[in-house]
CSV table of C-alpha atoms in Angstrom, one decimal:
chain,number,residue,atom,x,y,z
Q,1,UNK,CA,-24.4,31.5,-19.9
Q,2,UNK,CA,-21.5,30.7,-22.3
Q,3,UNK,CA,-20.6,26.9,-21.5
Q,4,UNK,CA,-17.8,24.5,-22.5
Q,5,UNK,CA,-18.3,21.0,-22.0
Q,6,UNK,CA,-15.7,18.4,-22.6
Q,7,UNK,CA,-14.8,14.6,-22.3
Q,8,UNK,CA,-11.5,12.8,-22.1
Q,9,UNK,CA,-10.9,9.5,-23.8
Q,10,UNK,CA,-9.0,7.4,-26.2
Q,11,UNK,CA,-10.3,6.0,-29.6
Q,12,UNK,CA,-11.2,2.6,-28.0
Q,13,UNK,CA,-13.9,4.7,-26.2
Q,14,UNK,CA,-14.7,6.8,-29.2
Q,15,UNK,CA,-18.0,5.0,-29.7
Q,16,UNK,CA,-19.3,5.9,-26.1
Q,17,UNK,CA,-18.0,9.5,-26.5
Q,18,UNK,CA,-20.3,9.6,-29.8
Q,19,UNK,CA,-23.2,8.8,-27.8
Q,20,UNK,CA,-22.4,11.2,-25.0
Q,21,UNK,CA,-21.7,14.2,-27.4
Q,22,UNK,CA,-24.9,13.2,-29.6
Q,23,UNK,CA,-27.1,13.6,-26.4
Q,24,UNK,CA,-25.4,16.7,-25.4
Q,25,UNK,CA,-26.1,18.2,-28.8
Q,26,UNK,CA,-29.8,17.3,-28.5
Q,27,UNK,CA,-30.2,19.1,-25.2
Q,28,UNK,CA,-27.7,21.9,-25.4
Q,29,UNK,CA,-27.0,22.8,-29.0
Q,30,UNK,CA,-25.5,26.0,-27.9
Q,31,UNK,CA,-22.8,24.6,-25.7
Q,32,UNK,CA,-19.2,24.1,-27.2
Q,33,UNK,CA,-18.4,20.5,-27.0
Q,34,UNK,CA,-14.8,19.4,-26.8
Q,35,UNK,CA,-13.1,16.0,-27.2
Q,36,UNK,CA,-9.9,15.6,-25.1
Q,37,UNK,CA,-8.0,12.6,-26.7
Q,38,UNK,CA,-4.9,11.0,-25.5
Q,39,UNK,CA,-4.3,8.8,-28.2
Q,40,UNK,CA,-3.4,8.4,-31.9
Q,41,UNK,CA,-5.7,6.9,-34.4
Q,42,UNK,CA,-5.1,3.4,-35.3
Q,43,UNK,CA,-3.8,2.5,-38.8
Q,44,UNK,CA,-6.8,2.1,-41.2
Q,45,UNK,CA,-9.0,4.4,-39.2
Q,46,UNK,CA,-9.7,7.8,-41.1
Q,47,UNK,CA,-10.5,10.2,-38.1
Q,48,UNK,CA,-12.4,13.1,-39.5
Q,49,UNK,CA,-13.1,15.6,-36.5
Q,50,UNK,CA,-15.6,17.4,-38.6
Q,51,UNK,CA,-17.7,14.3,-39.1
Q,52,UNK,CA,-18.0,13.9,-35.3
Q,53,UNK,CA,-20.7,15.2,-33.0
Q,54,UNK,CA,-18.3,17.5,-31.2
Q,55,UNK,CA,-16.9,21.0,-32.0
Q,56,UNK,CA,-13.3,20.5,-31.8
Q,57,UNK,CA,-10.6,18.1,-30.5
Q,58,UNK,CA,-7.8,19.0,-28.2
Q,59,UNK,CA,-4.8,16.5,-28.3
Q,60,UNK,CA,-3.4,15.8,-25.0
Q,61,UNK,CA,0.2,16.4,-26.3
Q,62,UNK,CA,-0.7,19.9,-27.2
Q,63,UNK,CA,-1.7,20.9,-23.6
Q,64,UNK,CA,1.8,22.0,-22.7
Q,65,UNK,CA,2.6,19.6,-20.3
Q,66,UNK,CA,6.3,19.5,-19.6
Q,67,UNK,CA,8.2,16.5,-20.5
Q,68,UNK,CA,5.2,15.1,-22.2
Q,69,UNK,CA,6.5,11.7,-23.1
Q,70,UNK,CA,8.1,11.0,-20.0
Q,71,UNK,CA,5.0,12.3,-18.1
Q,72,UNK,CA,2.7,10.2,-20.2
Q,73,UNK,CA,4.7,7.1,-19.5
Q,74,UNK,CA,4.1,7.3,-15.8
Q,75,UNK,CA,0.4,6.6,-16.3
Q,76,UNK,CA,-1.8,3.7,-17.4
Q,77,UNK,CA,-4.6,4.4,-19.8
Q,78,UNK,CA,-7.2,5.3,-17.1
Q,79,UNK,CA,-4.6,7.4,-14.9
Q,80,UNK,CA,-3.7,9.5,-18.0
Q,81,UNK,CA,-7.3,10.0,-19.3
Q,82,UNK,CA,-7.9,11.4,-16.0
Q,83,UNK,CA,-4.9,13.2,-15.3
Q,84,UNK,CA,-5.3,15.5,-18.4
Q,85,UNK,CA,-8.7,16.6,-17.2
Q,86,UNK,CA,-6.9,18.9,-15.0
Q,87,UNK,CA,-4.7,20.9,-17.3
Q,88,UNK,CA,-7.5,21.1,-19.9
Q,89,UNK,CA,-9.9,22.7,-17.2
Q,90,UNK,CA,-7.3,25.1,-16.2
Q,91,UNK,CA,-6.9,26.3,-19.7
Q,92,UNK,CA,-10.6,26.3,-20.5
Q,93,UNK,CA,-11.1,28.8,-17.7
Q,94,UNK,CA,-9.3,31.2,-20.0
Q,95,UNK,CA,-11.2,30.4,-23.1
Q,96,UNK,CA,-13.9,32.9,-22.8
Q,97,UNK,CA,-16.4,30.5,-21.4
Q,98,UNK,CA,-18.3,31.3,-18.3
Q,99,UNK,CA,-18.7,27.6,-17.2
Q,100,UNK,CA,-16.7,24.5,-17.8
Q,101,UNK,CA,-18.2,21.2,-17.4
Q,102,UNK,CA,-16.6,17.7,-17.5
Q,103,UNK,CA,-18.5,14.5,-18.3
Q,104,UNK,CA,-17.0,10.9,-18.6
Q,105,UNK,CA,-17.3,9.4,-22.2
Q,106,UNK,CA,-19.7,6.7,-20.8
Q,107,UNK,CA,-22.3,8.9,-19.8
Q,108,UNK,CA,-25.5,9.9,-21.7
Q,109,UNK,CA,-27.9,12.8,-21.2
Q,110,UNK,CA,-31.7,12.0,-20.9
Q,111,UNK,CA,-33.0,15.4,-20.1
Q,112,UNK,CA,-31.7,19.1,-20.0
Q,113,UNK,CA,-28.8,20.2,-17.9
Q,114,UNK,CA,-30.3,23.6,-17.6
Q,115,UNK,CA,-30.5,23.4,-13.7
Q,116,UNK,CA,-26.6,23.2,-13.6
Q,117,UNK,CA,-26.5,26.4,-15.4
Q,118,UNK,CA,-28.8,28.0,-12.8
Q,119,UNK,CA,-26.9,26.6,-9.8
Q,120,UNK,CA,-23.7,28.0,-11.3
Q,121,UNK,CA,-25.2,31.4,-10.9
Q,122,UNK,CA,-24.9,31.0,-7.1
Q,123,UNK,CA,-22.0,28.3,-6.8
Q,124,UNK,CA,-18.8,28.0,-8.3
Q,125,UNK,CA,-18.0,24.5,-8.0
Q,126,UNK,CA,-20.7,21.6,-8.3
Q,127,UNK,CA,-20.0,17.8,-7.5
Q,128,UNK,CA,-22.3,14.8,-7.4
Q,129,UNK,CA,-21.5,12.3,-4.7
Q,130,UNK,CA,-21.6,8.5,-5.3
Q,131,UNK,CA,-24.5,8.3,-2.8
Q,132,UNK,CA,-27.1,10.7,-1.7
Q,133,UNK,CA,-29.2,8.2,0.3
Q,134,UNK,CA,-27.9,5.8,3.0
Q,135,UNK,CA,-28.0,2.0,2.3
Q,136,UNK,CA,-29.5,-0.2,4.8
Q,137,UNK,CA,-28.3,-3.7,3.9
Q,138,UNK,CA,-25.1,-5.3,4.8
Q,139,UNK,CA,-24.4,-6.2,1.0
Q,140,UNK,CA,-25.2,-2.8,-0.3
Q,141,UNK,CA,-23.0,-1.1,2.3
Q,142,UNK,CA,-20.2,-3.3,1.6
Q,143,UNK,CA,-20.5,-3.0,-2.4
Q,144,UNK,CA,-21.4,0.8,-2.3
Q,145,UNK,CA,-20.6,2.7,0.8
Q,146,UNK,CA,-17.3,1.1,1.5
Q,147,UNK,CA,-16.1,1.3,-2.3
Q,148,UNK,CA,-17.0,4.8,-2.3
Q,149,UNK,CA,-15.0,5.2,1.0
Q,150,UNK,CA,-12.1,3.7,-0.9
Q,151,UNK,CA,-12.3,5.4,-4.2
Q,152,UNK,CA,-13.6,8.8,-3.3
Q,153,UNK,CA,-16.8,10.3,-1.9
Q,154,UNK,CA,-17.7,12.1,-5.3
Q,155,UNK,CA,-17.8,10.5,-8.8
Q,156,UNK,CA,-15.6,12.6,-10.8
Q,157,UNK,CA,-17.4,11.5,-14.1
Q,158,UNK,CA,-19.0,14.8,-13.6
Q,159,UNK,CA,-17.6,18.1,-12.5
Q,160,UNK,CA,-18.7,21.7,-13.1
Q,161,UNK,CA,-17.0,24.9,-12.3
Q,162,UNK,CA,-17.7,28.7,-12.9
Q,163,UNK,CA,-14.4,30.1,-14.6
Q,164,UNK,CA,-14.0,32.7,-11.9
Q,165,UNK,CA,-13.6,32.9,-8.2
Q,166,UNK,CA,-13.5,29.7,-6.5
Q,167,UNK,CA,-14.2,27.7,-9.6
Q,168,UNK,CA,-11.0,28.9,-11.2
Q,169,UNK,CA,-9.1,28.5,-8.0
Q,170,UNK,CA,-10.3,24.9,-8.0
Q,171,UNK,CA,-9.3,24.4,-11.5
Q,172,UNK,CA,-5.8,25.6,-10.5
Q,173,UNK,CA,-5.4,23.2,-7.5
Q,174,UNK,CA,-6.9,20.4,-9.6
Q,175,UNK,CA,-4.4,20.9,-12.4
Q,176,UNK,CA,-1.6,20.8,-10.0
Q,177,UNK,CA,-2.8,17.7,-8.1
Q,178,UNK,CA,-3.4,15.6,-11.3
Q,179,UNK,CA,-0.2,16.5,-12.9
Q,180,UNK,CA,1.8,14.9,-10.2
Q,181,UNK,CA,-0.5,12.7,-8.2
Q,182,UNK,CA,-3.2,11.0,-10.6
Q,183,UNK,CA,-2.7,7.4,-10.0
Q,184,UNK,CA,-4.5,4.3,-9.0
Q,185,UNK,CA,-2.8,3.8,-5.8
Q,186,UNK,CA,-5.3,3.4,-2.9
Q,187,UNK,CA,-2.7,2.0,-0.4
Q,188,UNK,CA,-1.4,5.3,-0.5
Q,189,UNK,CA,-4.6,7.3,-0.4
Q,190,UNK,CA,-4.7,8.0,-4.2
Q,191,UNK,CA,-7.5,6.9,-6.6
Q,192,UNK,CA,-6.8,9.0,-9.8
Q,193,UNK,CA,-8.8,12.3,-9.2
Q,194,UNK,CA,-11.5,11.2,-7.0
Q,195,UNK,CA,-9.9,10.8,-3.7
Q,196,UNK,CA,-8.5,14.4,-4.1
Q,197,UNK,CA,-11.9,15.9,-4.4
Q,198,UNK,CA,-13.0,14.6,-0.9
Q,199,UNK,CA,-11.0,17.8,0.2
Q,200,UNK,CA,-13.1,20.1,-1.9
Q,201,UNK,CA,-15.8,21.1,0.6
Q,202,UNK,CA,-13.0,21.8,3.2
Q,203,UNK,CA,-10.7,23.8,0.9
Q,204,UNK,CA,-13.2,25.9,-1.2
Q,205,UNK,CA,-16.3,28.0,-0.8
Q,206,UNK,CA,-19.1,28.2,-3.1
Q,207,UNK,CA,-19.3,24.5,-3.5
Q,208,UNK,CA,-22.8,22.7,-4.2
Q,209,UNK,CA,-23.1,19.1,-3.6
Q,210,UNK,CA,-25.7,18.0,-6.1
Q,211,UNK,CA,-27.9,15.5,-4.2
Q,212,UNK,CA,-30.7,15.5,-7.0
Q,213,UNK,CA,-31.0,11.6,-7.6
Q,214,UNK,CA,-31.3,12.4,-11.4
Q,215,UNK,CA,-27.8,13.2,-11.9
Q,216,UNK,CA,-25.2,10.6,-12.3
Q,217,UNK,CA,-27.4,7.5,-11.9
Q,218,UNK,CA,-25.1,4.4,-12.0
Q,219,UNK,CA,-24.7,0.8,-10.6
Q,220,UNK,CA,-23.3,2.0,-7.5
Q,221,UNK,CA,-26.3,4.0,-6.4
Q,222,UNK,CA,-29.2,1.9,-7.9
Q,223,UNK,CA,-29.7,0.3,-4.5
Q,224,UNK,CA,-31.2,3.5,-3.4
Q,225,UNK,CA,-32.8,4.9,-6.7
Q,226,UNK,CA,-36.0,3.8,-8.5
Q,227,UNK,CA,-36.4,4.5,-12.3
Q,228,UNK,CA,-39.8,5.0,-13.5
Q,229,UNK,CA,-41.4,6.0,-16.9
Q,230,UNK,CA,-44.2,8.4,-16.8
Q,231,UNK,CA,-47.3,8.4,-18.9
Q,232,UNK,CA,-45.8,11.2,-21.0
Q,233,UNK,CA,-42.6,9.2,-21.5
Q,234,UNK,CA,-40.5,11.1,-19.1
Q,235,UNK,CA,-38.0,9.1,-17.1
Q,236,UNK,CA,-37.8,9.8,-13.4
Q,237,UNK,CA,-35.5,8.7,-10.7
Q,238,UNK,CA,-37.2,8.8,-7.2
Q,239,UNK,CA,-39.7,11.1,-8.7
Q,240,UNK,CA,-37.2,13.6,-10.2
Q,241,UNK,CA,-36.4,13.9,-13.9
Q,242,UNK,CA,-33.5,11.8,-15.1
Q,243,UNK,CA,-30.6,14.0,-16.3
Q,244,UNK,CA,-27.8,11.9,-17.0
Q,245,UNK,CA,-26.7,8.1,-16.5
Q,246,UNK,CA,-23.2,6.7,-16.0
Q,247,UNK,CA,-22.9,3.5,-17.8
Q,248,UNK,CA,-19.6,2.5,-16.2
Q,249,UNK,CA,-18.1,-0.9,-16.9
Q,250,UNK,CA,-20.2,-1.7,-20.0
Q,251,UNK,CA,-19.9,-5.5,-20.3
Q,252,UNK,CA,-20.3,-8.4,-18.0
Q,253,UNK,CA,-19.3,-6.5,-14.6
Q,254,UNK,CA,-21.5,-3.7,-15.2
Q,255,UNK,CA,-24.5,-6.2,-16.2
Q,256,UNK,CA,-23.9,-8.0,-13.0
Q,257,UNK,CA,-24.0,-5.1,-10.7
Q,258,UNK,CA,-26.8,-3.5,-12.6
Q,259,UNK,CA,-28.9,-6.7,-12.2
Q,260,UNK,CA,-27.9,-7.1,-8.6
Q,261,UNK,CA,-29.3,-3.6,-7.6
Q,262,UNK,CA,-31.7,-3.1,-10.5
Q,263,UNK,CA,-33.7,-6.0,-9.5
Q,264,UNK,CA,-37.2,-5.8,-10.9
Q,265,UNK,CA,-37.0,-2.3,-11.7
Q,266,UNK,CA,-37.3,-3.1,-15.4
Q,267,UNK,CA,-36.9,0.6,-16.8
Q,268,UNK,CA,-33.2,0.2,-15.7
Q,269,UNK,CA,-32.6,-2.6,-18.2
Q,270,UNK,CA,-34.5,-0.8,-21.0
Q,271,UNK,CA,-32.3,2.1,-20.6
Q,272,UNK,CA,-29.2,-0.2,-20.6
Q,273,UNK,CA,-30.4,-1.8,-23.7
Q,274,UNK,CA,-31.0,1.3,-25.5
Q,275,UNK,CA,-27.3,2.4,-24.6
Q,276,UNK,CA,-25.9,-0.8,-25.8
Q,277,UNK,CA,-27.5,-0.4,-29.1
Q,278,UNK,CA,-26.4,3.2,-29.3
Q,279,UNK,CA,-22.8,2.2,-28.6
Q,280,UNK,CA,-22.9,-0.5,-31.1
Q,281,UNK,CA,-24.1,1.7,-33.9
Q,282,UNK,CA,-21.2,4.3,-33.1
Q,283,UNK,CA,-18.6,1.7,-33.1
Q,284,UNK,CA,-16.2,1.7,-35.9
Q,285,UNK,CA,-14.7,-1.8,-36.9
Q,286,UNK,CA,-11.4,-0.1,-37.9
Q,287,UNK,CA,-10.6,0.8,-34.5
Q,288,UNK,CA,-9.4,-2.4,-32.5
Q,289,UNK,CA,-10.8,-3.3,-29.2
Q,290,UNK,CA,-8.9,-1.8,-26.3
Q,291,UNK,CA,-6.8,0.3,-28.6
Q,292,UNK,CA,-4.4,2.7,-27.2
Q,293,UNK,CA,-1.6,4.0,-29.0
Q,294,UNK,CA,0.6,4.5,-26.0
Q,295,UNK,CA,0.2,1.1,-24.6
Q,296,UNK,CA,3.2,-0.2,-26.3
Q,297,UNK,CA,7.0,0.5,-27.0
Q,298,UNK,CA,7.9,1.9,-30.4
Q,299,UNK,CA,8.6,-1.7,-31.4
Q,300,UNK,CA,5.1,-2.7,-30.5
Q,301,UNK,CA,6.0,-4.8,-27.3
Q,302,UNK,CA,3.3,-3.9,-24.7
Q,303,UNK,CA,4.2,-1.9,-21.7
Q,304,UNK,CA,3.9,-3.7,-18.4
Q,305,UNK,CA,2.4,-1.5,-15.4
Q,306,UNK,CA,5.4,-2.4,-13.2
Q,307,UNK,CA,7.6,-0.6,-15.9
Q,308,UNK,CA,5.5,2.5,-15.7
Q,309,UNK,CA,5.4,2.5,-11.9
Q,310,UNK,CA,9.2,1.9,-11.7
Q,311,UNK,CA,9.7,4.9,-14.2
Q,312,UNK,CA,7.6,7.3,-12.1
Q,313,UNK,CA,9.3,6.4,-9.0
Q,314,UNK,CA,13.0,7.1,-10.1
Q,315,UNK,CA,14.0,10.5,-11.2
Q,316,UNK,CA,17.3,9.1,-12.4
Q,317,UNK,CA,15.4,6.9,-14.9
Q,318,UNK,CA,13.3,10.0,-16.1
Q,319,UNK,CA,16.6,11.9,-16.6
Q,320,UNK,CA,18.2,9.1,-18.6
Q,321,UNK,CA,15.3,8.2,-20.7
Q,322,UNK,CA,13.3,11.2,-21.5
Q,323,UNK,CA,11.4,9.2,-24.1
Q,324,UNK,CA,10.9,5.8,-22.5
Q,325,UNK,CA,8.6,4.7,-25.4
Q,326,UNK,CA,11.6,4.4,-27.8
Q,327,UNK,CA,12.7,0.8,-27.8
Q,328,UNK,CA,15.8,1.5,-29.6
Q,329,UNK,CA,19.5,0.9,-28.6
Q,330,UNK,CA,20.2,2.6,-25.3
Q,331,UNK,CA,16.6,3.0,-24.5
Q,332,UNK,CA,14.5,2.4,-21.4
Q,333,UNK,CA,13.1,-1.1,-22.5
Q,334,UNK,CA,16.8,-2.4,-23.2
Q,335,UNK,CA,17.8,-1.2,-19.8
Q,336,UNK,CA,14.8,-3.1,-18.3
Q,337,UNK,CA,16.0,-6.2,-20.1
Q,338,UNK,CA,19.5,-5.8,-18.9
Q,339,UNK,CA,18.2,-5.5,-15.3
Q,340,UNK,CA,16.1,-8.5,-15.7
Q,341,UNK,CA,12.9,-6.5,-15.2
């Protein structure tokens, strides 16, 4: 099966993406690996795609999204890196690949994903839920079950489709939803792409919910997953081979949740320690921490989230300022200042 696998990120996550693509290359040297980047390289960083562990780069600005500058401005960094996943998947369905797989940049493979290819022979859409086993303590239910209820039953750090039939229909639907409705707006029932996919089992046929505990291991499901290392060195989760781990929120928050639910399951900490070392080795000092070229106006002033929300809610502002990043005379930023916003 011809597989295209991609990840969406900015340069501040290039270190994590390098680790992901290195592990993908190890287990799947025949897959086409694509970096989808919504960013521009920071000054002083010489980006050479040929030296990276992926086959090619696709820049978000080249996806053909109408009124790209205005569309981009409506989103913060997490929202836009999620939103571009839909347009790229739709286009990838016409690239000649038989299957398209998305993985978040902060994931890493620990085993072959060949079972996914086998499942895609019979199913057109594969999703992994946050939880595949019920929690039984009030604390875990509050932290994990209710969190999934708010943010979405499925974790969209992974999704796989066949480029035909229901998979292609899903890609078209997902593209439409993410172009117009990919925001962190939980009061209105939206959490980027995830809440939308709660609808997938109802809207599409040939959907497989992957309940194997070796897929998409993360802090939110460690309360029901035991990690072990076998005599031959193989890592297992509830007795099944570990396929990929989702190292979400690398830093104090991720450490706290991992410690809380990893408990005395010591292989969990060994895996996290390995990942931190890999990310450190893949980090380029020329990339400022939290770098994102589209996080500021053209004069370098940071863009407030409220400015983005106001812009996306008002068609008149979108028409008046097609490139709201420009801080020149008569631009959106000057209008905000005049309005006292």
